[in-house]
Amino acid sequence: MRIDNKLGARLQELGVELRPSVPLSEKTSLGIGGTTDQLLLRKFETIPDVMHLLADENIPHRFLGGGTNVLISDGELPYVVLHLPTSQPGMRVEGNAAYVDAAADLGGMVTFCAKRDLGGMEGLIGVPGSVGGALRMNAGAYGTQIGSYVREVELYRASTGKLETLRGDDIRFDYRHTSFAPDDVMLRVKLELPSKPYKEILAGIKICNEKRRASQPLNQKSAGCIFKNPQGGSAGRMIDELGLKGHRVGDAMVSDRHANFFVNVANASCADMLRLIDEVRERVRVTYGIELENEVIFWKN
Ligand code: EPU
C-alpha cells in the first residue's frame, strides 16, 4: 500500500518518518513478507493523532514489533506497517520496579535488569523479539512467563482512541494468550522483579542458553514454535514422532532439530509456509485427533 505525497507531508508534521515500499521479508525473523510503506512513529504522544489521520484517510494499518512471531503474506500488502521508535528505547530501574519501553529488545531488557540485580526472567533470555510482542503473547520459556511480573502497561487503545494505563490485575495472562485487544498497541511496561545477585542470574541464563542451543535451530530463519502445545502434550514431540522432521514445501521446512520450528531454508514464500503448516496440522489431527492451534500470528490480507 502506498501513502501519497499529501498524506506523507501531514504525517511528517506529526513526527512520522515515511519509508516507501519496504520488503517486510527484511523485517521478520522468518524472512517472509510482502512489500508496503512503513511509518516510523517517533513520539508516543502523537499516536492518537496519527491513528485518527489514517482512519480519516481510510488507510489500513498494522503495528509490527520485533517481527519474530509473525507470518506475513507475499506480494504488495493492502495495509501500511507502523513501527515504534527502536533506537535507544527507554529502560530504567527503581527499587524492584523496571520501567521499559515496548520497543526494547526482550533479551536486552533481561540483561539490563540482571545487571541491576533484578532476576526472575532468566528463562526469557533467548526468546527473540520486542518487549511489546512478549507482552501481547505472554512470551514464556523454561518455566518463566513475562505476565507474572507485569504491574502496569501503558498502551494506545484503538477502541477509545486514547493512551491508557492498565494495572496488572486488569490484564489476563494465560499460556501464550492475553486479554489485550488485537488492536491495542503496547507502549511501556512496569515490571516488579525479585532481587537476585547478578552472578546467580547469569548462571541461570547460561543454563537456559545451553538448553536452547541444544534443542532449537537458532541459526536458521524461523518464528520460534509454529504451534501452541496442546494441554498436557507437546506439538514438537508429536510432529517428530510422525517422522516429519525435514519435511518440505518449497523452501519451508520442518526443522530437523526441533519439529515445532518451521524454517525458511532459502526463499520460502508465505504460501509455502502456510501449506506446510496445514499439512502438518492435518497429519497430527488424523493420527492424534488433536487440532493444533497456531502460535505464530498469521497476518491475513
Ligand atoms: N521433543 C521431541 N522432538 C522435537 C522437539 C521436542 O521429541 O523435535 C520433545 C522433547 O524431547 C521434550 C518435549 O518434546 O521432551 C518438549 O520439548 P521442548 O522442551 O523443546 O519444549 P517445547 O514444549 O517444544 C516450549 C515452548 C518454547 C520454549 C520451550 C522451552 C511452546 C509452543 N513452546 O517448547 O517456546 O522455548 O518450551 O521452555 O510453548 C515459542 O514459544 O516460540 C517457543 C519456542
Short mmCIF file of N, CA and C and ligand atoms in Angstrom, two decimals, residues 141-142 175-176 212 216 224-225 227-229 234 236-237 240 245 257-261 295, ligand 1:
data_model
loop_
_atom_site.label_atom_id
_atom_site.label_comp_id
_atom_site.label_asym_id
_atom_site.label_seq_id
_atom_site.Cartn_x
_atom_site.Cartn_y
_atom_site.Cartn_z
N ALA A 141 9.28 -19.25 28.51
CA ALA A 141 10.20 -20.36 28.24
C ALA A 141 10.81 -20.79 29.56
N TYR A 142 11.10 -22.07 29.66
CA TYR A 142 11.77 -22.65 30.83
C TYR A 142 11.12 -22.20 32.14
N TYR A 175 -1.55 -19.03 28.95
CA TYR A 175 -0.49 -19.63 28.14
C TYR A 175 -0.53 -19.06 26.72
N ARG A 176 0.47 -18.28 26.37
CA ARG A 176 0.62 -17.64 25.05
C ARG A 176 -0.65 -16.89 24.62
N ARG A 212 18.66 -24.22 25.13
CA ARG A 212 18.09 -23.72 23.88
C ARG A 212 18.98 -24.08 22.69
N GLN A 216 17.13 -26.15 19.77
CA GLN A 216 16.40 -25.31 18.81
C GLN A 216 17.32 -24.83 17.68
N GLY A 224 10.21 -19.18 15.79
CA GLY A 224 10.07 -19.95 17.03
C GLY A 224 9.08 -21.09 16.79
N CYS A 225 8.36 -21.46 17.83
CA CYS A 225 7.41 -22.56 17.68
C CYS A 225 6.22 -22.12 16.83
N PHE A 227 3.27 -23.98 16.46
CA PHE A 227 2.01 -24.33 17.11
C PHE A 227 2.12 -24.15 18.63
N LYS A 228 0.99 -23.85 19.25
CA LYS A 228 0.94 -23.90 20.72
C LYS A 228 0.96 -25.36 21.12
N ASN A 229 1.46 -25.64 22.29
CA ASN A 229 1.36 -27.01 22.79
C ASN A 229 -0.08 -27.28 23.23
N SER A 234 2.92 -32.15 23.74
CA SER A 234 3.98 -31.39 23.10
C SER A 234 3.82 -31.50 21.58
N GLY A 236 5.85 -30.41 19.33
CA GLY A 236 7.14 -30.83 18.75
C GLY A 236 7.30 -32.34 18.79
N ARG A 237 6.95 -32.93 19.93
CA ARG A 237 7.15 -34.38 20.05
C ARG A 237 6.24 -35.13 19.07
N ASP A 240 7.51 -34.80 15.53
CA ASP A 240 8.73 -35.62 15.43
C ASP A 240 8.35 -37.10 15.30
N LYS A 245 10.27 -34.41 10.56
CA LYS A 245 11.45 -33.53 10.55
C LYS A 245 12.05 -33.55 9.15
N ARG A 257 16.00 -30.13 13.78
CA ARG A 257 16.48 -30.04 15.17
C ARG A 257 15.31 -30.04 16.15
N HIS A 258 14.28 -29.23 15.88
CA HIS A 258 13.09 -29.16 16.75
C HIS A 258 11.86 -29.13 15.85
N ALA A 259 11.02 -30.13 15.96
CA ALA A 259 9.95 -30.32 14.97
C ALA A 259 8.83 -29.28 15.04
N ASN A 260 8.79 -28.46 16.11
CA ASN A 260 7.77 -27.41 16.16
C ASN A 260 8.33 -26.08 15.64
N PHE A 261 9.56 -26.09 15.14
CA PHE A 261 10.12 -24.92 14.46
C PHE A 261 10.07 -25.20 12.97
N GLU A 295 0.70 -20.85 16.99
CA GLU A 295 1.32 -19.93 17.95
C GLU A 295 1.77 -18.70 17.18
N1 EPU B 1 10.60 -33.07 21.51
C1 EPU B 1 10.82 -34.09 20.63
N2 EPU B 1 11.16 -33.77 19.34
C2 EPU B 1 11.28 -32.48 18.92
C3 EPU B 1 11.05 -31.46 19.84
C4 EPU B 1 10.71 -31.77 21.14
O1 EPU B 1 10.70 -35.27 20.96
O2 EPU B 1 11.59 -32.27 17.75
C5 EPU B 1 10.28 -33.42 22.91
C6 EPU B 1 11.41 -33.02 23.84
O3 EPU B 1 12.37 -34.03 23.94
C7 EPU B 1 10.68 -32.77 25.14
C8 EPU B 1 9.31 -32.28 24.70
O4 EPU B 1 9.16 -32.68 23.34
O5 EPU B 1 10.51 -33.99 25.84
C9 EPU B 1 9.16 -30.78 24.85
O6 EPU B 1 10.15 -30.13 24.05
P1 EPU B 1 10.87 -28.78 24.50
O7 EPU B 1 11.42 -28.91 25.86
O8 EPU B 1 11.76 -28.36 23.39
O9 EPU B 1 9.72 -27.76 24.67
P2 EPU B 1 8.51 -27.40 23.75
O10 EPU B 1 7.27 -27.71 24.51
O11 EPU B 1 8.62 -27.97 22.38
C10 EPU B 1 8.25 -24.99 24.72
C11 EPU B 1 7.90 -23.66 24.13
C12 EPU B 1 9.15 -22.99 23.58
C13 EPU B 1 10.18 -22.85 24.70
C14 EPU B 1 10.48 -24.24 25.26
C15 EPU B 1 11.41 -24.18 26.46
C16 EPU B 1 5.65 -23.72 23.18
C17 EPU B 1 4.83 -23.89 21.97
N3 EPU B 1 6.97 -23.86 23.03
O12 EPU B 1 8.68 -25.83 23.65
O13 EPU B 1 8.78 -21.71 23.13
O14 EPU B 1 11.36 -22.25 24.19
O15 EPU B 1 9.26 -24.85 25.71
O16 EPU B 1 10.72 -23.73 27.57
O17 EPU B 1 5.12 -23.45 24.26
C18 EPU B 1 8.00 -20.41 21.31
O18 EPU B 1 7.08 -20.05 22.05
O19 EPU B 1 8.09 -19.97 20.13
C19 EPU B 1 8.95 -21.36 21.81
C20 EPU B 1 9.93 -21.83 21.06
#
